[in-house]
Amino acid sequence: MGENMTENKKLLLIDGNSVSFRAFFAMHNVLDKFISGDGVHTNALYAFNNMLEIILKEEKPTHALVAFDAGKTTFRTKMYSEYKGGRAKTPPELLEQLPLIKELLNLRGIKTYELKDFEADDIIGTLSKEGEKDDMDVTVITGDRDLTQLTTKKVTVRVNVKGVTETESYTPEHVKEKLGIDPNQIIDMKGLMGDNSDHYPGVEKVGEKTAVKLLNQYDSMDGIYDNIDDMKKSKLKEHLINDKDQAFLSRKLATIDTDAPIEVKMGDLEYQGDNQEQLIRFYQKMSFNSFLERMDVDTDTNVSDLAEIEYSLLDEKALKQIVSDTGVQTVIVESLGENYHTTPIIGLAVESGDKYYATDDVGILENQDFKDWLADKSKEKYVFDYKKTIALLDRYGCKIDGVTFDMLLVAYLLDTNDSKQDIGLVAQNYGHNLPTEDEFYGKGAKKAIPTDTDKLLNYLAQQAQVIVSLHDKMMAELKDNDQDSLYDEIELPLTIVLSDMELQGVTVQASKLKEMENSFAQRLSDIEKSIYAAAGEEFNINSPKQLGVILFEKLKLPVIKKTKTGYSTAVDVLEKLKDKSPVVQQILDYRQISKINSTYAVGLQKFIQPDNKIHTIYQQTLTQTGRLSSIEPNLQNIPIRIDEGRQIRKAFVPQHENWEMFSADYSQVELRVLAHISGDEHMQEAFKEDYDIHAHTAMRIFGLNSTDDVTPNMRRQAKATNFGIVYGISDYGLSQNIGITRKEAAKFIESYFEQYPGVKKYMDDIVKFARENGYVETIMHRRRYLPDIHAKNFAQRNFAQRTAMNTPIQGSAADIIKVAMINMQKKLKQENLQANLLLQVHDEMIFEAPKSEIETLEKIVPSVMDSAVKLDVPLKVESAHGKTWYEAK
DNA sequence: GACCTCACG
DNA sequence: ACGTACGTGAGGTCC
């Protein structure tokens, strides 16, 4: 180890422009929320400071500097006038924040610097070299990958990967691993391949791959051109010769100047630390409450630093005040851990008339006045996670009603990324200093209720306080987004429907599952034996790693696809190897049965409660599209496609004798939604006339005159294309799915768009909408923000575009069934039926009902479902019933 | 805890 | 040249 006599001097260099840029777009979706008193946007400033806090803590620099670009023209534009040409202008909302960012840095004791005719990169390059000469450790923070060329043993370059706080650290080893070349070869690589975003060319047809290959062979661009005469004749050689001048110019442009004429000296860069007084005033001016709070409690967010709040014990005396209060009150019912259907309540808190009450004695729930107050619909209440609160109280014999504000639900509707089902996280997103569950109770094995009861009760009181103080702001945002009816009329009423379903539970016969488990076990052991025989040895078939060795090394089957860690043994790969060896089919069989056995036959038994029922949890605030998800267990993926798996459904039965299972599903709801929102005439006609949609599509894209001429294979391909359209199609994806070439797939798509021009227009328009607004929305104004729609990275951006196309379709379908569920529950009550809604699987509802009610359900369920919303095309519902879920289809 | 695989819409 | 279908949850392996 080298001795460092300068005592760990540490230089921090930040690329001010690129980090500000990232900061701005990372918080672009809250642009309008972050405005200072005098009307200046502050989102980038806020995110920048966030990053700064984290970086300063991690890096503990002794010296620091933030470099900025000085202007549009530099020595590079003089060399090549097109340099960075065609770049989008910096948004004015960001531009106005740059002086604020510099002011902030000044108050935080960090020097800023810019130099005429040079870019921030050159300042950083020059100083990092100087720091290294002084034997300092240097860290560079930037949003720009180009700076990785500065990486050395002493210089680490951290590039923002997601937002501004997550970075990827480049050391020389990491560069080598990632790019396959050394840091000092990066400029040669850029010279050869050019740079689209900086707008300079390299050598024609040379991309990253080719450049790296050449550099591995010839070391540098000079090496390539020294040996060019010896290269054998090829297009590549021709391009290299033709574009030689261009390549050397590009390399020059890509090279960061490490010898810029800067006027600052290392001594000027000493990190000063915060100017407390002025910084506080600055934060106040910017309304940065969270940063202000952090200053008061110092930097440590330990539980002991929890701001104290005054509360009294929630006892009989307090209840007198609470039940007589006519104003809005906030209720906290706390439980720790995973599944709220089984975990105990560990504490309660109520905010009432600006006072806080809390207790860890659940005996209070036996007080009749309290019970009545909780169940009283006319007593308005606020909570966090209404569904959980209902379920917890239910086990203690209490009902709760009158809830008008569920902070979790509102946070989710405002931004699907925001809700992490943790009040601390939501609070922190809104600038409040409340610990998360993990922060307060500890993580993993260390998780525990604090021994100091006062601490716990204080935390609960604080939760109530956060809910009270954020209510107005969040509800106002909801209204601004035009999402108030989505909340009032759909999500909040749905919470009650879902809690009914969860608490009702579905009856599952353990004996039936046990029986299947035994028969699967027998079959598995048979197949196992014959696989071992074919392989010539015993191994763990469930291990993709071991299986890979057997298939591709021992049996020498051709490798079709690789994963990050080894050979892929996924179904699509094995399907292609089926005729090469009989063992492949046996492995497929083994996999299938093993999956059904472990996940369902064995797995589901563990969830059957003493009441012979399974009580799943529907996550209402999780998916990015507005669908529900089901956990512990997941009852939305019970097998159906293959009969062996489908047998599992025979264990799902009604809870009473002489009852039946009844299921009803929407037919092609997503395509109908697409027909509606795209307004495409041909697709709308197909649904209005109730044609077989896939046959109709086949007829159109294959240019036939009648659906009678459509072959089953044509229909299959058209069906896949319809699915692809809904997912945000790509020719590659479609080609993989139906086993045709990419070219053929591209043809399909082209003719699809010719036949359904409205669909094409929708796809173009929705992506444009996402680019302009930063989000997309459903028919009920459910929102999904798509920050990656502006990503520089091709794959990320494309993904965001497909998401923009798919989300309004999938999400609107989710809206529709949610409305139907609410109406259905109402109808069952109105009609005084005993039938119970038990499950929802995205486009279907599953009920149990007395046999005598089945006929009624057959009329009312489809009618409630297809009238849930009014679209430009009809909705279609199919239903079935039988003794078990298996038969109800 | 990451990764692979596979169940559903 | 890039690297892909959209949305989920869970079990098993391996580190």
mmCIF file of C-alpha atoms in Angstrom, chain A residues 312-324 357 364 367:
data_model
loop_
_atom_site.group_PDB
_atom_site.id
_atom_site.type_symbol
_atom_site.label_atom_id
_atom_site.label_comp_id
_atom_site.label_asym_id
_atom_site.label_seq_id
_atom_site.Cartn_x
_atom_site.Cartn_y
_atom_site.Cartn_z
ATOM 1 C CA SER A 312 -51.733 12.574 26.363
ATOM 2 C CA LEU A 313 -52.740 9.044 27.106
ATOM 3 C CA LEU A 314 -55.657 7.713 25.087
ATOM 4 C CA ASP A 315 -57.803 6.609 28.022
ATOM 5 C CA GLU A 316 -61.423 6.715 29.119
ATOM 6 C CA LYS A 317 -61.160 10.381 29.932
ATOM 7 C CA ALA A 318 -59.645 11.241 26.568
ATOM 8 C CA LEU A 319 -62.392 9.253 24.848
ATOM 9 C CA LYS A 320 -65.004 11.572 26.336
ATOM 10 C CA GLN A 321 -63.390 14.461 24.488
ATOM 11 C CA ILE A 322 -62.898 12.462 21.285
ATOM 12 C CA VAL A 323 -66.420 11.082 20.921
ATOM 13 C CA SER A 324 -67.981 14.447 21.621
ATOM 14 C CA TYR A 357 -53.872 11.016 22.276
ATOM 15 C CA ILE A 364 -59.390 0.540 24.816
ATOM 16 C CA ASN A 367 -64.938 0.650 25.141
#
